[in-house]
Coordinates of C-alpha atoms and ligand atoms in Angstrom, one line a residue:
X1 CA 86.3 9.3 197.4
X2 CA 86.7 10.2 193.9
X3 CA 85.7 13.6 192.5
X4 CA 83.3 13.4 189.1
X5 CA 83.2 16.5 186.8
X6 CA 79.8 16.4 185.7
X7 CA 79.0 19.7 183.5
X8 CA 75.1 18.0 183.0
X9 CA 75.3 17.5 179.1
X10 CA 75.2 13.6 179.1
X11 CA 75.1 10.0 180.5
X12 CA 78.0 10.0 183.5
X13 CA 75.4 7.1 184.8
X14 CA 77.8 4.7 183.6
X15 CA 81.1 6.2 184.9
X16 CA 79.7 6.0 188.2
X17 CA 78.8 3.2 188.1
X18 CA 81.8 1.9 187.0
X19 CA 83.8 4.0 189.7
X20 CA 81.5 2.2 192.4
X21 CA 82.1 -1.1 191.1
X22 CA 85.7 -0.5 192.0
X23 CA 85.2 -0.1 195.4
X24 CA 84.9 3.7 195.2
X25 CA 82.1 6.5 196.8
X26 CA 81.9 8.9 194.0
X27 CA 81.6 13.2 194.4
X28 CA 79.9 14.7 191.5
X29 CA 81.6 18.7 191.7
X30 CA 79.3 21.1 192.1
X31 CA 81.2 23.9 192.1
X32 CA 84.8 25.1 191.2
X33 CA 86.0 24.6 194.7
X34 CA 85.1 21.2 195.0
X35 CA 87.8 20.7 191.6
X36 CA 90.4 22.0 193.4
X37 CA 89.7 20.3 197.0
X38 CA 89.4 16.9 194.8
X39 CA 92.5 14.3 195.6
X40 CA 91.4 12.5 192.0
X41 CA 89.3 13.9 189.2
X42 CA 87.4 12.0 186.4
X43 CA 86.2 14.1 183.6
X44 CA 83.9 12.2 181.2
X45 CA 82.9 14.3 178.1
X46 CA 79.5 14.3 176.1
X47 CA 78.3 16.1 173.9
X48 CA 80.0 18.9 171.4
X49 CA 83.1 20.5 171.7
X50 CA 81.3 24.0 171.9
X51 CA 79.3 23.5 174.2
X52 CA 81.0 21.8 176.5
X53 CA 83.8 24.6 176.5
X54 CA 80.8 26.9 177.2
X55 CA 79.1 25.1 179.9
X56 CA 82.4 24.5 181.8
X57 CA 83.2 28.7 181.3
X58 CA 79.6 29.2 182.9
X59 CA 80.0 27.1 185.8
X60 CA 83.2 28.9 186.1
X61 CA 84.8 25.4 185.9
X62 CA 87.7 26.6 183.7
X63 CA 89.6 28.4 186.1
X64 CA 89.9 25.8 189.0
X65 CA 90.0 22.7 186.4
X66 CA 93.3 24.7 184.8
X67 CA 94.5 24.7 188.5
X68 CA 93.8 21.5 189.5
X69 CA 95.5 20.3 186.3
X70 CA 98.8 21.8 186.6
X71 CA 98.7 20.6 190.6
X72 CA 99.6 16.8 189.4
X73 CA 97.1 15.3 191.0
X74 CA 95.2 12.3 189.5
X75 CA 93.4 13.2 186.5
X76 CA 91.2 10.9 184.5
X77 CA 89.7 12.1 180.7
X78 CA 87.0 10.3 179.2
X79 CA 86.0 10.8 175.0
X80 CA 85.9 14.8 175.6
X81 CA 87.6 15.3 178.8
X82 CA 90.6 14.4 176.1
X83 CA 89.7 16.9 173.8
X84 CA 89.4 19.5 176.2
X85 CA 92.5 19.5 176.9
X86 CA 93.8 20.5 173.5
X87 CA 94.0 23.9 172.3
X88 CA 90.9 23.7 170.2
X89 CA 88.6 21.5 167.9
X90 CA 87.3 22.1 164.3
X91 CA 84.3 20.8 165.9
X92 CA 83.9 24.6 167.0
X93 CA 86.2 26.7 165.4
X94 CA 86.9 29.4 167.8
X95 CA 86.5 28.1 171.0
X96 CA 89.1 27.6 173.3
X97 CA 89.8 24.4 174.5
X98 CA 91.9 24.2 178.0
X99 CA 95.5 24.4 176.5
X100 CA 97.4 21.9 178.7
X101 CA 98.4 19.8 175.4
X102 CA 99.1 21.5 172.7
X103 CA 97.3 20.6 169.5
X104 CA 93.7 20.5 168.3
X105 CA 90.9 18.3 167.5
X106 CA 90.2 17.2 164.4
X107 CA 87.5 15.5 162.5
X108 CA 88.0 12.1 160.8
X109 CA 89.0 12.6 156.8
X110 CA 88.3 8.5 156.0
X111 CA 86.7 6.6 153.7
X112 CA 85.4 4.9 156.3
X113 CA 81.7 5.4 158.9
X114 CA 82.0 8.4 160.6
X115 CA 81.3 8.3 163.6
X116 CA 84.1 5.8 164.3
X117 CA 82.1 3.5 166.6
X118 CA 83.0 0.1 168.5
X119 CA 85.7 -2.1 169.7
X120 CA 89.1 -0.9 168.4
X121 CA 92.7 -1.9 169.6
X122 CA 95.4 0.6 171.0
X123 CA 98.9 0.1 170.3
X124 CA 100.9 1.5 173.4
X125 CA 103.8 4.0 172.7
X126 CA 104.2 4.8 176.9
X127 CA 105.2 2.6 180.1
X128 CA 101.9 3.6 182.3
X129 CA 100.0 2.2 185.1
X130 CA 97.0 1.8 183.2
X131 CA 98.6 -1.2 181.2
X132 CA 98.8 -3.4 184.7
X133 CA 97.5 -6.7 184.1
X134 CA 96.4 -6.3 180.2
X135 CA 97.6 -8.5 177.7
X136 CA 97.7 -5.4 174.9
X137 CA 95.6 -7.0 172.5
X138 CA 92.2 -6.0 174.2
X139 CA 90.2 -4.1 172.2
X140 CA 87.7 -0.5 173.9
X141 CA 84.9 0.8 173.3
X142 CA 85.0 4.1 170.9
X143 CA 82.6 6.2 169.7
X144 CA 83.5 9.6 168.0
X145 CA 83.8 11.7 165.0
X146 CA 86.6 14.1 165.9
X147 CA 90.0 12.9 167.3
X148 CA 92.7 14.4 168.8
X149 CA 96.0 15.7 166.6
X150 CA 99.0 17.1 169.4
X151 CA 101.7 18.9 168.1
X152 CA 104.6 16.5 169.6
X153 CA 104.6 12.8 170.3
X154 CA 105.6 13.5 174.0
X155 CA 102.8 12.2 175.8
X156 CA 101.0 9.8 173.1
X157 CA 100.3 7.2 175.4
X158 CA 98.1 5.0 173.2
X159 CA 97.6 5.1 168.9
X160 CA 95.0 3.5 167.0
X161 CA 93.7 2.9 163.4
X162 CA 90.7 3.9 161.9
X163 CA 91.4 4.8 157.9
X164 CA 94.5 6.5 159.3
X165 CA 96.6 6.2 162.7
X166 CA 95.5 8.5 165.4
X167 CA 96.1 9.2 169.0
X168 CA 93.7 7.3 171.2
X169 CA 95.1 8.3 174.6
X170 CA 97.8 10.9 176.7
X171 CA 99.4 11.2 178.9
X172 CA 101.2 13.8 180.8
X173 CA 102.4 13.4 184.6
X174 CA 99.4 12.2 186.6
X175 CA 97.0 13.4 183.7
X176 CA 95.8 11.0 181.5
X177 CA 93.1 10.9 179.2
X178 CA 91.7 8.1 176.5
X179 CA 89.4 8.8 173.6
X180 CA 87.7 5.7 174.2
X181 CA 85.7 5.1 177.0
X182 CA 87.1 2.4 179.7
X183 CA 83.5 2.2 181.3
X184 CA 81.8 0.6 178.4
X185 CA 84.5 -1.6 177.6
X186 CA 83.3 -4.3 179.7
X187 CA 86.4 -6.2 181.7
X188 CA 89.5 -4.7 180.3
X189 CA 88.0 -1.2 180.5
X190 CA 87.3 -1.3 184.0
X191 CA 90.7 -2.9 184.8
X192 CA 92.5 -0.1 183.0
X193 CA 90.5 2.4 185.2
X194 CA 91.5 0.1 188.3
X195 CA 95.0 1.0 187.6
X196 CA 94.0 4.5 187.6
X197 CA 92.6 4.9 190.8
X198 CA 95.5 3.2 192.4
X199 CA 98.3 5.0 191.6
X200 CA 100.8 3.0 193.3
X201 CA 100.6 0.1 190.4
X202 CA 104.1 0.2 188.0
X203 CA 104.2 1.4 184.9
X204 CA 104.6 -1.2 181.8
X205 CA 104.4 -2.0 178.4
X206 CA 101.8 -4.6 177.8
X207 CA 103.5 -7.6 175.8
X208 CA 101.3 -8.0 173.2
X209 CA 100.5 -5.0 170.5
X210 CA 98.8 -5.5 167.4
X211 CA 99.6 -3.2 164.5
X212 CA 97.7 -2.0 163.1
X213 CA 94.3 -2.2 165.2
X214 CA 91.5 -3.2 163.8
X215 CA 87.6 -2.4 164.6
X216 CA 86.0 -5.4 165.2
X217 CA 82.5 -6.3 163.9
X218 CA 80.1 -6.1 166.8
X219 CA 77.4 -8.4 167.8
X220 CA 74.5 -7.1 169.4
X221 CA 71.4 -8.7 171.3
X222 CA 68.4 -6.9 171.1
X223 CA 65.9 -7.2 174.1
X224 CA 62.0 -6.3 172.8
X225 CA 60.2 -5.4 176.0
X226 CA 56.7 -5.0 177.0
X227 CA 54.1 -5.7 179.6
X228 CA 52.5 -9.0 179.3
X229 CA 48.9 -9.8 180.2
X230 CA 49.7 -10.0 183.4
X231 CA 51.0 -6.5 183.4
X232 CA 54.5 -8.0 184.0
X233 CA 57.5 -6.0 181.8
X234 CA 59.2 -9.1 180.0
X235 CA 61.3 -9.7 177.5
X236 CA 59.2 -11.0 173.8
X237 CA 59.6 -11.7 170.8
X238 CA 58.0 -11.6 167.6
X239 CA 57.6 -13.6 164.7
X240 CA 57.1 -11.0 161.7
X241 CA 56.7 -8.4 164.8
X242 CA 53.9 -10.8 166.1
X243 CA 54.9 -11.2 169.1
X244 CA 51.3 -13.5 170.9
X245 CA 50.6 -17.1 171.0
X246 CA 47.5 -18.4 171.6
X247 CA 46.5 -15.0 172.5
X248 CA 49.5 -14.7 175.3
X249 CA 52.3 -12.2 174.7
X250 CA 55.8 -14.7 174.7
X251 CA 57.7 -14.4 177.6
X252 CA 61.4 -15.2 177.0
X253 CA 62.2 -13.8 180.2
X254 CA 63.7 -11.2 182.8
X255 CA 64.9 -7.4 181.0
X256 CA 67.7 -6.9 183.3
X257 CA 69.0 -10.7 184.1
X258 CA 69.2 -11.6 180.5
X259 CA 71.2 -8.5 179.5
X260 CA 73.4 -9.8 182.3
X261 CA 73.6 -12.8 180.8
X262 CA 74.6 -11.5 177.3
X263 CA 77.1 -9.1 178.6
X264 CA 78.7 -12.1 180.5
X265 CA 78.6 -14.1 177.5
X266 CA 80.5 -11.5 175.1
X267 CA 77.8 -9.1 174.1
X268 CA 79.4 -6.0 172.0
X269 CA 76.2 -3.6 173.1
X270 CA 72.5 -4.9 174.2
X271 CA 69.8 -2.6 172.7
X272 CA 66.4 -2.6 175.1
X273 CA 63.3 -2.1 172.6
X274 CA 60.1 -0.6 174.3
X275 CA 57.4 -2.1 171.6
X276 CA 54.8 -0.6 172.9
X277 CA 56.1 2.5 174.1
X278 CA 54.1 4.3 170.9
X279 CA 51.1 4.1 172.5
X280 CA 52.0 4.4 176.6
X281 CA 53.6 7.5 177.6
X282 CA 57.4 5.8 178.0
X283 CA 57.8 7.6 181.1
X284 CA 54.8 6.7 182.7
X285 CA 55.5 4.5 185.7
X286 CA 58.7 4.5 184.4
X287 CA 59.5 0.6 184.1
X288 CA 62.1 1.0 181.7
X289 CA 64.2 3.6 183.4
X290 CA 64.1 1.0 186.2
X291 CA 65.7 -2.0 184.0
X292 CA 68.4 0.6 182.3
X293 CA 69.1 1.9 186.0
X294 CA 69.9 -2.2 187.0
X295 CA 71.4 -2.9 183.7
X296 CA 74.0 -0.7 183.6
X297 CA 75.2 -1.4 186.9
X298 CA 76.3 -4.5 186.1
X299 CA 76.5 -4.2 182.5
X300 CA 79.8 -1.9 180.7
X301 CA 79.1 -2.4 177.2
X302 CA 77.1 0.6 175.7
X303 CA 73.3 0.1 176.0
X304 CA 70.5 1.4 173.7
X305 CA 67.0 2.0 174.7
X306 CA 63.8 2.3 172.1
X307 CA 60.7 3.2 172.2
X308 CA 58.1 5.9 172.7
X309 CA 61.2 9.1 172.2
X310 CA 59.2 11.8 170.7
X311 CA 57.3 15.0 171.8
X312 CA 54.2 13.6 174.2
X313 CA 51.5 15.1 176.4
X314 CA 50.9 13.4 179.4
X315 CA 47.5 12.8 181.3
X316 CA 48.1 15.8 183.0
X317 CA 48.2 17.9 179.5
X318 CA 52.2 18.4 180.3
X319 CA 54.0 18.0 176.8
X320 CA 57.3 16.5 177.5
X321 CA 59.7 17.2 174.4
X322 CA 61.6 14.0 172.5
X323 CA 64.4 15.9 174.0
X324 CA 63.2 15.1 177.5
X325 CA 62.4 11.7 177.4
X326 CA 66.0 10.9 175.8
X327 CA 67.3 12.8 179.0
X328 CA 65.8 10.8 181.3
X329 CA 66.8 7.3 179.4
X330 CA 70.4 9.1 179.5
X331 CA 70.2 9.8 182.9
X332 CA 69.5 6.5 184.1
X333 CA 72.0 4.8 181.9
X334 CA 71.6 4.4 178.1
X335 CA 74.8 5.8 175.9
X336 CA 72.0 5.7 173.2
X337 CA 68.6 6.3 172.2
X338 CA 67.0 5.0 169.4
X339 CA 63.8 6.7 167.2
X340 CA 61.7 4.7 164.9
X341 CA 58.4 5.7 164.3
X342 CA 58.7 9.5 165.1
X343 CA 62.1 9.5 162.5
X344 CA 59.4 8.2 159.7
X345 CA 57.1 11.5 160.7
X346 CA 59.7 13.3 160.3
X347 CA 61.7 12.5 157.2
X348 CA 57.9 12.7 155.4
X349 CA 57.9 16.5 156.9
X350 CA 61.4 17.1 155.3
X351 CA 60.1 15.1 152.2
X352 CA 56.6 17.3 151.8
X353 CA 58.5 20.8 152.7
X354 CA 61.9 20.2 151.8
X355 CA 62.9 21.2 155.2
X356 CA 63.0 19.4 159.1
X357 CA 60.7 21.1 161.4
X358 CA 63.7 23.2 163.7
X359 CA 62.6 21.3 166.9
X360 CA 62.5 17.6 165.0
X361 CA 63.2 14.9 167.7
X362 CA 66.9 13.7 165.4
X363 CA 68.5 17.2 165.2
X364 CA 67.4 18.5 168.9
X365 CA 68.7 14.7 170.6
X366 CA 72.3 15.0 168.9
X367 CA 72.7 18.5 169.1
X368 CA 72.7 17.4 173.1
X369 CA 74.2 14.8 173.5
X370 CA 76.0 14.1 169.8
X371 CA 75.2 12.3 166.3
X372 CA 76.8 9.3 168.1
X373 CA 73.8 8.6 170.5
X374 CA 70.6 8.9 168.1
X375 CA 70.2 5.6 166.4
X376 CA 67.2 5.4 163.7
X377 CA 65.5 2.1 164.0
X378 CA 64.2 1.4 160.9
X379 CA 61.1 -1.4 160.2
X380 CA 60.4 -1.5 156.8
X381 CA 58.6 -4.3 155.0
X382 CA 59.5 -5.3 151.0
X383 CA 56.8 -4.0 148.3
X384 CA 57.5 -6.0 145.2
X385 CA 56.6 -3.8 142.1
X386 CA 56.9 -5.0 138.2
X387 CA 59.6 -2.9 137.0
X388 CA 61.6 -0.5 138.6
X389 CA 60.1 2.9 137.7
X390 CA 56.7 1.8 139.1
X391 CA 56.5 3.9 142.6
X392 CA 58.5 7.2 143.2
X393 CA 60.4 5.2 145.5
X394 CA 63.9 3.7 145.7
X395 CA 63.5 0.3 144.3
X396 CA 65.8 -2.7 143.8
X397 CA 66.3 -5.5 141.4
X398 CA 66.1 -8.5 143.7
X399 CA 67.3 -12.3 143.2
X400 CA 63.9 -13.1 145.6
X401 CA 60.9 -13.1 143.4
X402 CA 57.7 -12.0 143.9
X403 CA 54.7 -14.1 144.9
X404 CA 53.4 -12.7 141.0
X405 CA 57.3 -13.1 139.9
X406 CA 58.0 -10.1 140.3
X407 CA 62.1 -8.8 140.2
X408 CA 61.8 -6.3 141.8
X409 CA 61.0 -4.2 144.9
X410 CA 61.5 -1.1 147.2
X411 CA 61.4 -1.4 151.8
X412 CA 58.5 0.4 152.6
X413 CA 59.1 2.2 156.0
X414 CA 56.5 1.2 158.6
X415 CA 55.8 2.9 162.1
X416 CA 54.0 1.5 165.4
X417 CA 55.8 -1.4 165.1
X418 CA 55.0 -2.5 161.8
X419 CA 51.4 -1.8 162.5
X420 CA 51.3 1.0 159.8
X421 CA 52.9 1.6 156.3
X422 CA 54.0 4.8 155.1
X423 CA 54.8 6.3 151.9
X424 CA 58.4 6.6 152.6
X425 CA 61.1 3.8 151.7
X426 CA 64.1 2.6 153.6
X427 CA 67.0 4.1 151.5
X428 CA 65.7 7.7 151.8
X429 CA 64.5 7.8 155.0
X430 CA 68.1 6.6 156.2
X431 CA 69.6 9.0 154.1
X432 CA 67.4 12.0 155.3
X433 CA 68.4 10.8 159.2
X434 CA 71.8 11.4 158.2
X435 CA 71.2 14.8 156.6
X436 CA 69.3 15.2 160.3
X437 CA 71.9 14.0 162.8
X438 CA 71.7 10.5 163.0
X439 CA 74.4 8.5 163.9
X440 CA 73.8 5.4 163.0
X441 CA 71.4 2.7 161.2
X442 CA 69.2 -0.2 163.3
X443 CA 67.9 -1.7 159.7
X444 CA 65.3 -4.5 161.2
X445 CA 63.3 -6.4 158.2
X446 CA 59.9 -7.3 158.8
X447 CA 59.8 -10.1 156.3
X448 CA 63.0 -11.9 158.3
X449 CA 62.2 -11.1 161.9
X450 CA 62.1 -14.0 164.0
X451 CA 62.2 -16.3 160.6
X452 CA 65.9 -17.8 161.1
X453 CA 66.2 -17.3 157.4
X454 CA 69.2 -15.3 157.4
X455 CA 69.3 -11.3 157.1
X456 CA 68.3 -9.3 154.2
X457 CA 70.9 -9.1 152.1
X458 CA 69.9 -6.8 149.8
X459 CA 68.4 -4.2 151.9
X460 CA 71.3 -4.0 153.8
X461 CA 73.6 -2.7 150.9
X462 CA 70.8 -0.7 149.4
X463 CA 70.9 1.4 153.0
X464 CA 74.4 0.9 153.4
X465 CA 75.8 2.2 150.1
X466 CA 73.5 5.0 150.6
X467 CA 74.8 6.5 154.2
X468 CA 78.1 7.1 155.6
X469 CA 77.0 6.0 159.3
X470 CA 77.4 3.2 160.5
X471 CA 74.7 0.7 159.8
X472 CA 73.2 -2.5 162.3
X473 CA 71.9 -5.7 160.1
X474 CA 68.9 -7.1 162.3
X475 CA 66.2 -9.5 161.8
X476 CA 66.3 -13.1 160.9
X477 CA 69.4 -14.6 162.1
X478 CA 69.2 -18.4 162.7
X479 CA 72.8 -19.7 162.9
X480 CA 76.4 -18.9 163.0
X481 CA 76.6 -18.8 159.6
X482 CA 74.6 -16.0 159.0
X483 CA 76.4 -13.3 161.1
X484 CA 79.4 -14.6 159.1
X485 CA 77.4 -14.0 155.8
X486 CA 76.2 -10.5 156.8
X487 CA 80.1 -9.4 157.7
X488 CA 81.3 -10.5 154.6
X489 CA 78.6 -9.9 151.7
X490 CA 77.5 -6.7 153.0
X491 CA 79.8 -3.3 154.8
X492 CA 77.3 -4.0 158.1
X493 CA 79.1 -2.8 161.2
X494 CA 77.3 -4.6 163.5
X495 CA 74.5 -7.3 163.4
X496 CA 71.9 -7.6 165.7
X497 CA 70.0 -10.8 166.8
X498 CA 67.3 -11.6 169.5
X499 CA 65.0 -14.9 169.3
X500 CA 68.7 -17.5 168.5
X501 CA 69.9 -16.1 171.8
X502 CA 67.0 -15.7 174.0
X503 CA 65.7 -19.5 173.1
X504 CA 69.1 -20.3 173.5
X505 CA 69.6 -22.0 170.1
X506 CA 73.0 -20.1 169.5
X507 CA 75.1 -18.1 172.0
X508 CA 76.9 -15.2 171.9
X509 CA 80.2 -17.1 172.6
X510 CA 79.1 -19.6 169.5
X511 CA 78.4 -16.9 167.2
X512 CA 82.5 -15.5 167.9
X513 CA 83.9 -18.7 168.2
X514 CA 82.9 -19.3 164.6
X515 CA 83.7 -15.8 163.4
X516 CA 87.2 -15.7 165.2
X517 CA 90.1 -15.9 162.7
X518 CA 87.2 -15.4 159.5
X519 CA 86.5 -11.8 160.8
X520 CA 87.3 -9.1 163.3
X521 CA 85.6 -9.4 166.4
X522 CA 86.0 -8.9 170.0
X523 CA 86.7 -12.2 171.5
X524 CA 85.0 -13.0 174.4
Ligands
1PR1 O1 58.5 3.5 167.0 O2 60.2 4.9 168.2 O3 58.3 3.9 169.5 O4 60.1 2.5 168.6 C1 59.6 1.2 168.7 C2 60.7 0.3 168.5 O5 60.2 -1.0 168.9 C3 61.2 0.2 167.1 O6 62.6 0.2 167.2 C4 60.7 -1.1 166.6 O7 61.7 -1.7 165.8 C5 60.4 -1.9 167.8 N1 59.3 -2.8 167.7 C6 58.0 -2.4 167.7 N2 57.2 -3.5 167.6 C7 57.9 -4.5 167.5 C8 57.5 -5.9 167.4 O8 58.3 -6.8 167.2 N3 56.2 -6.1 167.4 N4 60.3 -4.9 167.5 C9 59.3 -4.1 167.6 C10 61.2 -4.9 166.6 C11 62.8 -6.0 165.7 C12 64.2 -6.3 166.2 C13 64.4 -7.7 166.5 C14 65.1 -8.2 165.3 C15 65.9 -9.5 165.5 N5 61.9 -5.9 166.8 O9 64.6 -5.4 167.2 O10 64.9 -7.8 167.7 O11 64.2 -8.3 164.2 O12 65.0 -10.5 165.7 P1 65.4 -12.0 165.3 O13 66.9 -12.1 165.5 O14 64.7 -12.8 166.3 O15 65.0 -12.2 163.9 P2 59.2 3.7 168.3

């Protein structure tokens, strides 16, 4: 039995899960006493660093969790349940973190995406148990925008680089604590928490180190579900966002079995898009809570699930906030939701007003449950104009003419899956996201998806030299080649394909074998 400090702010879905794929029956606390009666305690953090201190004082967590600290028990600190141990974060100036290490937290200062998000190395400075078994050249899953700064080097267990070096894990006695998060780092992760729960295992160095760490490029497949005619929830996909043939929505196959293909075949993250969750209530009959509830227990890469997240009244006249519907995807395991058409509503509110409605869908999500887990999907379409102070819009010169010759052109933001144009382009609606609380970038093209032409260049640096988040190329991918193309001609973080690995025309093994030694991945 293993004790899980769960303060209600975020997804601890897939700690547990990961915790009982190790063998082990999991306790979530409910009270202070149950923190000091634990024998082990996992604290995974979500959220701010505010309001995590402040949930943890109501509960009246503080006092036992202080105790149960200094006892030397079995600690385990996940993303926050680091930072909470520090003194106090910039994050929320103010508020008292627990004090056990002293130091505070502070926000990336790097020329770099902030949040730091992905696969990133660790170069060990400690002899621990955790290291059992690892080579030292795996790379785990982060995803954050402040990071810890102690005052000595005493119990840096783990650095890493992003822009800068930083400390990625601690540890002090029996506590130990990793900014990254071992449950979404897919087989290494969940052999470093292995060596945590049994605490007889030696301490080592791993042999290998590198120095410095890089974040690797990540490769994402991108599931588009729906129900088919036969009211069957399968994976499809479109061509141009068409996703019938002779009248029959494609079937490519099984939600949850093909994710568990991908993640066995090297997946970085798997993204779950609910197509037609614009019109359907998303939560109604729930299908999709279902597949993320299988998924992640069997899947520890992050997941993202799409579709349908915005403020909705039910049959019943019940209106369920955006807020709400994310809590329930959170709750049965996605690390991130992701907003498409509601975002374009909403960035043409801030447009027309100069000013985001206070409970807008962006803003209310990451205030929650951080910048980190609200992704804008984006599904714009190119408008080719004659020169480039025709629209009001941000338009490009492009080296793809026009079917009138035209050289240039601006994205035009669609929502309902392409279904509808708006007045809004791609550039400023990712920008305005940002301003919102965004914390990252799905840029799909209409014109490329399911084409095998390649990605979209040139919309990819138009949105990416515009934010500082991190951005995801998607949409027309058709060989190796072309993730190697989008890595290197464009600052993508990520790219995203779907039709190459669903018809099995490229896998995800292919795609990194090719890439390995030309860019930095995760190998597989
Ligand atoms: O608007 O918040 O309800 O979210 C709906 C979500 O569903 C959006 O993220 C939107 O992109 C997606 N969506 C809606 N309709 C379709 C469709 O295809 N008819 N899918 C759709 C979008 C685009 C990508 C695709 C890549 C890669 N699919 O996700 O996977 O283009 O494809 P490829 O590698 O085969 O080229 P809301």
């Amino acid at each position: 039995m293993i004790a899980l400090l769960d303060y209600g702010a975020g997804n601890v879905r897939s700690v547990i899960n990961a915790l009982e794929r190790l063998g082990e029956t999991v306790q979530i606390v409910a009270n202070g006493d149950d923190i000091l009666q634990a024998d082990r305690l996992v604290f995974p953090g979500v959220g701010g660093f505010g309001s995590m201190m402040h949930t943890l004082r109501e509960k009246n967590f503080i006092g036992p969790l202080t105790a149960y600290l200094q006892s030397g028990r079995p600690f385990f600190g996940i993303c926050l349940g680091l930072q909470a141990l520090f003194d106090g974060s910039e994050e929320a100036p103010g508020v008292a973190g627990l004090g056990i290490i002293p130091g505070q937290v502070k926000r990336f200062t790097v020329d770099l995406a902030v949040p730091h998000i992905g696969w990133n190395g660790i170069k060990v400075r400690q002899p621990s148990r955790i290291f059992n078994g690892l080579h030292g050249d795996e790379k785990f899953y982060f995803v954050h925008s402040y990071h810890v700064a102690p005052e000595t080097e005493e119990w840096v267990l783990t650095a890493t680089d992003y822009g800068y070096e930083f400390v990625s894990a601690i540890q002090k006695g029996n506590i130990i604590a990793t900014q990254f998060h071992p449950e979404k780092s897919g087989k290494a992760g969940l052999a470093l928490l292995a060596n945590f729960l049994d605490t007889t295992r030696e301490a080592i160095i791993p042999a290998a180190g590198p120095d410095p760490t890089r974040l690797a490029k990540r490769i994402i497949a991108c599931l588009d579900v729906r129900t088919n005619n036969l009211g069957d929830l399968v994976v499809t996909k479109g061509d141009q966002y068409d996703v019938r043939e002779n009248g029959e929505v494609r079937n490519l196959g099984k939600p949850v079995q093909l994710a568990g293909r991908y993640y066995e075949e090297g997946a970085d993250e798997i993204t779950f898009l609910n197509i037609t969750a614009f019109r359907d209530f998303p939560l109604k009959d729930m299908p999709m809570l279902k597949v993320l509830e299988l998924t992640s227990k069997n899947v520890f890469v992050p997941l993202t699930i799409g579709g349908g997240i915005r403020d909705y009244k039910d049959k019943d006249g019940r209106l369920w906030s955006a807020l709400e519907v994310a809590a329930e995807y959170f709750r049965s395991g996605a690390d991130k939701i992701s907003i498409g058409s509601d975002a374009v509503l909403i960035v043409e509110d801030v447009l027309k007003t100069g000013q985001a409605a206070g409970m807008n869908s962006i803003g209310q999500i990451a205030r929650v449950y951080g910048n980190q887990a609200v992704v804008i999907s984006i599904d714009p379409r190119r408008v080719y104009v004659k020169t480039p102070d025709a629209v009001n819009h941000h338009v490009i010169e492009t080296t793809i003419p026009g079917p009138g010759g035209e050289h240039y052109c601006w994205y035009q933001c669609t929502i309902k899956g392409g279904r509808e144009g708006r007045d809004v382009d791609a550039v400023t609606l990712a920008k305005v996201c940002e301003q919102l609380g965004a914390g990252e970038i799905l840029l799909n093209c209409i014109d490329r998806d399911g084409t095998n032409r390649g990605f979209d260049l040139e919309l990819i640096n138009a949105v990416k030299n515009a934010v500082s988040i991190p951005v995801i190329a998607s949409s027309g991918a058709g060989d190796v080649t072309h993730f190697h193309e989008v890595f290197t001609r464009t600052g993508a973080e990520a790219a995203l394909a779907a039709g190459i690995f669903h018809r099995k025309e490229v896998s995800i093994g292919e795609v990194k074998k090719y890439l390995q030694d030309k860019v930095e991945i995760r190998p597989v």
